[in-house]
Tab-separated table of C-alpha atoms in Angstrom:
chain	number	residue	atom	x	y	z
K	28	MET	CA	0.000	0.000	0.000
K	29	LYS	CA	1.297	3.446	-0.939
K	30	ILE	CA	0.650	6.088	1.722
K	31	ALA	CA	1.011	9.762	0.834
K	32	TYR	CA	1.651	11.912	3.895
K	33	ILE	CA	0.798	15.571	3.268
K	34	HIS	CA	2.875	17.816	5.491
K	35	ILE	CA	2.466	21.356	4.147
K	36	TYR	CA	1.713	24.123	6.592
K	37	THR	CA	4.663	26.462	7.142
K	38	PRO	CA	7.054	28.508	4.978
K	39	PHE	CA	9.932	27.556	7.284
K	40	GLY	CA	9.696	23.765	7.477
K	41	GLU	CA	11.046	23.693	11.018
K	42	THR	CA	10.987	20.535	13.129
K	43	THR	CA	8.405	20.652	15.925
K	44	GLY	CA	6.326	18.065	17.770
K	45	VAL	CA	4.231	17.332	14.690
K	46	GLU	CA	7.326	16.581	12.616
K	47	ASN	CA	8.862	14.420	15.334
K	48	PHE	CA	5.639	12.437	15.571
K	49	LEU	CA	5.633	11.789	11.829
K	50	LEU	CA	9.307	10.788	11.852
K	51	THR	CA	8.547	8.254	14.583
K	52	VAL	CA	5.750	6.798	12.460
K	53	LEU	CA	7.978	6.605	9.390
K	54	ARG	CA	10.793	4.880	11.284
K	55	GLY	CA	8.433	2.273	12.696
K	56	LEU	CA	6.444	1.627	9.531
K	57	ASP	CA	6.804	-1.844	8.037
K	58	LYS	CA	8.186	-0.859	4.647
K	59	THR	CA	7.754	-4.388	3.301
K	60	LYS	CA	3.998	-3.750	3.469
K	61	TYR	CA	3.731	0.019	3.165
K	62	GLN	CA	5.466	2.462	0.843
K	63	PRO	CA	5.412	5.969	2.339
K	64	ALA	CA	6.094	9.321	0.731
K	65	VAL	CA	5.938	12.677	2.462
K	66	PHE	CA	4.858	15.676	0.392
K	67	VAL	CA	6.510	18.837	1.735
K	68	THR	CA	6.944	22.449	0.691
K	69	ARG	CA	9.812	22.885	-1.792
K	70	ASN	CA	13.160	23.461	-0.067
K	71	SER	CA	11.774	22.398	3.319
K	72	VAL	CA	14.539	21.579	5.790
K	73	PHE	CA	12.332	18.674	6.916
K	74	LYS	CA	13.163	16.798	3.706
K	75	LYS	CA	16.529	15.583	5.023
K	76	ASP	CA	14.924	14.086	8.141
K	77	VAL	CA	12.282	12.304	6.061
K	78	LEU	CA	14.860	10.764	3.728
K	79	GLU	CA	16.870	9.475	6.684
K	80	THR	CA	13.884	7.314	7.702
K	81	GLY	CA	13.983	5.539	4.339
K	82	ALA	CA	10.785	7.188	3.137
K	83	GLU	CA	10.458	9.058	-0.137
K	84	CYS	CA	10.108	12.839	0.027
K	85	ILE	CA	8.353	14.807	-2.720
K	86	GLU	CA	8.595	18.597	-2.872
K	87	VAL	CA	5.566	20.702	-3.779
K	88	ASP	CA	5.563	24.271	-5.067
K	89	VAL	CA	3.237	26.138	-2.703
K	90	PRO	CA	2.559	29.879	-3.124
K	91	LEU	CA	4.073	31.838	-0.234
K	92	GLY	CA	0.792	33.675	0.300
K	93	LEU	CA	-0.923	30.412	1.189
K	94	LEU	CA	1.817	29.479	3.635
K	95	GLN	CA	1.451	32.869	5.304
K	96	MET	CA	-2.224	32.256	6.057
K	97	THR	CA	-2.943	31.922	9.758
K	98	ARG	CA	-5.730	30.229	11.704
K	99	SER	CA	-7.212	33.607	12.523
K	100	LEU	CA	-10.496	35.203	11.543
K	101	ASP	CA	-9.159	38.771	11.588
K	102	PRO	CA	-10.162	40.863	8.527
K	103	ALA	CA	-6.654	41.041	7.044
K	104	ASN	CA	-6.271	37.267	7.121
K	105	MET	CA	-9.749	36.724	5.682
K	106	LEU	CA	-8.961	39.131	2.840
K	107	ARG	CA	-5.730	37.271	2.134
K	108	GLY	CA	-7.761	34.069	1.987
K	109	LEU	CA	-10.082	35.513	-0.638
K	110	THR	CA	-7.249	36.835	-2.789
K	111	MET	CA	-5.396	33.499	-2.527
K	112	LEU	CA	-8.422	31.379	-3.508
K	113	PRO	CA	-7.229	30.920	-7.133
K	114	ASN	CA	-3.838	29.804	-5.792
K	115	PHE	CA	-5.531	27.322	-3.454
K	116	LEU	CA	-7.559	25.854	-6.313
K	117	GLY	CA	-4.405	25.632	-8.422
K	118	LEU	CA	-2.565	23.847	-5.590
K	119	ARG	CA	-5.523	21.476	-5.147
K	120	ALA	CA	-5.363	20.455	-8.807
K	121	ARG	CA	-1.554	20.246	-8.919
K	122	LEU	CA	-1.218	18.236	-5.719
K	123	GLY	CA	-4.081	15.960	-6.761
K	124	ARG	CA	-2.269	15.264	-10.027
K	125	MET	CA	0.965	14.526	-8.153
K	126	LEU	CA	-0.840	12.049	-5.897
K	127	ARG	CA	-2.268	10.199	-8.887
K	128	GLU	CA	1.084	10.159	-10.698
K	129	TRP	CA	2.822	8.768	-7.607
K	130	GLY	CA	0.144	6.076	-7.370
K	131	ALA	CA	-1.088	6.794	-3.833
K	132	ASP	CA	-3.660	4.441	-2.323
K	133	VAL	CA	-4.498	6.651	0.650
K	134	VAL	CA	-3.706	10.203	1.764
K	135	HIS	CA	-2.746	11.016	5.353
K	136	THR	CA	-2.701	14.681	6.401
K	137	ASN	CA	-0.613	15.658	9.372
K	138	HIS	CA	-1.640	19.048	10.866
K	139	HIS	CA	-4.671	21.351	10.862
K	140	VAL	CA	-3.430	23.294	7.830
K	141	SER	CA	-2.249	20.203	5.957
K	142	ASN	CA	-5.738	18.784	6.476
K	143	PHE	CA	-7.151	21.432	4.143
K	144	TYR	CA	-4.490	21.117	1.446
K	145	GLY	CA	-4.288	17.336	1.567
K	146	GLY	CA	-8.027	16.834	1.930
K	147	ALA	CA	-8.790	19.001	-1.090
K	148	ALA	CA	-6.081	17.295	-3.155
K	149	ALA	CA	-7.282	13.819	-2.151
K	150	GLU	CA	-10.800	14.736	-3.250
K	151	ALA	CA	-9.437	15.987	-6.581
K	152	ALA	CA	-7.517	12.716	-7.012
K	153	GLY	CA	-10.460	10.538	-5.958
K	154	LEU	CA	-8.521	9.083	-2.999
K	155	PRO	CA	-9.540	8.339	0.599
K	156	CYS	CA	-8.138	10.767	3.140
K	157	VAL	CA	-7.258	10.393	6.821
K	158	TRP	CA	-6.985	13.582	8.876
K	159	HIS	CA	-4.553	13.404	11.793
K	160	VAL	CA	-5.412	16.076	14.350
K	161	HIS	CA	-2.761	17.021	16.899
K	162	GLU	CA	-4.271	19.916	18.836
K	163	PRO	CA	-7.640	21.306	19.932
K	164	ILE	CA	-9.302	24.337	18.355
K	165	PHE	CA	-10.839	26.527	21.051
K	166	ASN	CA	-12.147	29.371	18.866
K	167	LYS	CA	-15.790	28.426	18.272
K	168	GLN	CA	-16.051	30.037	14.833
K	169	MET	CA	-12.818	28.490	13.606
K	170	ALA	CA	-13.821	25.114	15.046
K	171	SER	CA	-17.130	25.311	13.172
K	172	ILE	CA	-15.305	26.035	9.894
K	173	TYR	CA	-12.896	23.186	10.594
K	174	ARG	CA	-15.728	20.715	11.174
K	175	THR	CA	-17.415	21.816	7.955
K	176	PHE	CA	-14.296	20.991	5.953
K	177	ALA	CA	-13.795	17.771	7.924
K	178	LYS	CA	-17.225	16.645	6.753
K	179	LYS	CA	-16.230	17.390	3.163
K	180	TYR	CA	-12.667	16.109	3.027
K	181	ALA	CA	-12.022	13.531	5.787
K	182	ASP	CA	-12.957	9.895	5.309
K	183	HIS	CA	-11.512	9.170	8.726
K	184	ILE	CA	-10.176	11.378	11.537
K	185	VAL	CA	-7.498	10.461	14.070
K	186	CYS	CA	-7.192	12.467	17.313
K	187	VAL	CA	-4.238	12.075	19.670
K	188	SER	CA	-6.408	12.118	22.821
K	189	ARG	CA	-9.977	11.653	23.930
K	190	TRP	CA	-9.992	15.231	25.225
K	191	GLU	CA	-9.008	16.527	21.795
K	192	GLN	CA	-11.824	14.522	20.226
K	193	VAL	CA	-14.356	16.030	22.664
K	194	VAL	CA	-13.133	19.579	21.957
K	195	ASN	CA	-12.878	19.315	18.170
K	196	PHE	CA	-15.643	16.821	17.341
K	197	PRO	CA	-18.099	16.807	20.265
K	198	ASP	CA	-20.992	15.429	18.217
K	199	GLU	CA	-20.208	11.724	17.872
K	200	VAL	CA	-23.363	11.178	15.832
K	201	ALA	CA	-22.258	13.737	13.234
K	202	PHE	CA	-18.682	12.402	13.329
K	203	PRO	CA	-18.762	8.628	13.805
K	204	ASN	CA	-15.522	8.321	11.825
K	205	VAL	CA	-13.215	9.577	14.610
K	206	SER	CA	-10.625	7.361	16.320
K	207	VAL	CA	-8.298	8.160	19.211
K	208	VAL	CA	-4.701	6.997	18.762
K	209	TYR	CA	-2.427	8.171	21.544
K	210	ASN	CA	1.053	9.457	20.796
K	211	GLY	CA	3.804	7.471	22.473
K	212	PHE	CA	7.524	7.148	22.958
K	213	ASN	CA	10.119	4.528	23.850
K	214	PHE	CA	9.754	4.130	27.629
K	215	PRO	CA	12.915	2.025	28.151
K	216	GLU	CA	14.982	4.633	26.301
K	217	PHE	CA	13.392	7.425	28.328
K	218	ARG	CA	14.058	5.653	31.631
K	219	ALA	CA	17.661	4.931	30.649
K	220	LYS	CA	18.322	8.640	30.169
K	221	ALA	CA	16.279	9.941	33.091
K	222	TYR	CA	18.775	9.232	35.885
K	223	ARG	CA	19.167	11.925	38.501
K	224	ALA	CA	22.958	12.044	38.965
K	225	GLY	CA	23.672	12.043	35.230
K	226	PHE	CA	21.089	14.762	34.646
K	227	ARG	CA	22.679	16.982	37.315
K	228	ARG	CA	26.161	16.479	35.811
K	229	GLU	CA	24.964	17.153	32.263
K	230	PHE	CA	23.299	20.453	33.128
K	231	GLY	CA	25.789	21.649	35.749
K	232	PHE	CA	23.641	21.477	38.875
K	233	SER	CA	25.556	21.282	42.142
């Protein structure tokens, strides 16, 4: 199965918790069964990290104006959204074409912003789409908009906690396609490093 991970949401491509989560998934993925590719913004510094996991990384030309959009409903941001609509539609078509050409079986979007880009492109390509949601949206208007697009673009939704599911998708009748998959880490490795004396030496505590 070919899994296309859409990870487009910042002009900087820095490595944060969302990126580290995805890298953990890519490292642990059984590549004899699954063939992953991560679609990132062109020249993203994240590309090197993706390639080191053994996954393919495909760069996408994304207009800077789209990357500068924020999750805010202030008038200036809303106006930018209107002026960038043709660019969004162009990206939807271009990314959808890239997904088909790569031969994706399923699209996985990894961040609130990537959900919109990847969801729209998956629809254009006629592919199923999984939204992975990593944080709650507290603004009621923005949350309402988000749920509207989730209805349109997400075949399945993964939340990283039950609390996040309750905040973002409180109506389980309207959203029966939500699963909770908790983030995790290597406990033995964590315990091996979390020794008191070594910690105090490393950081210079007396």
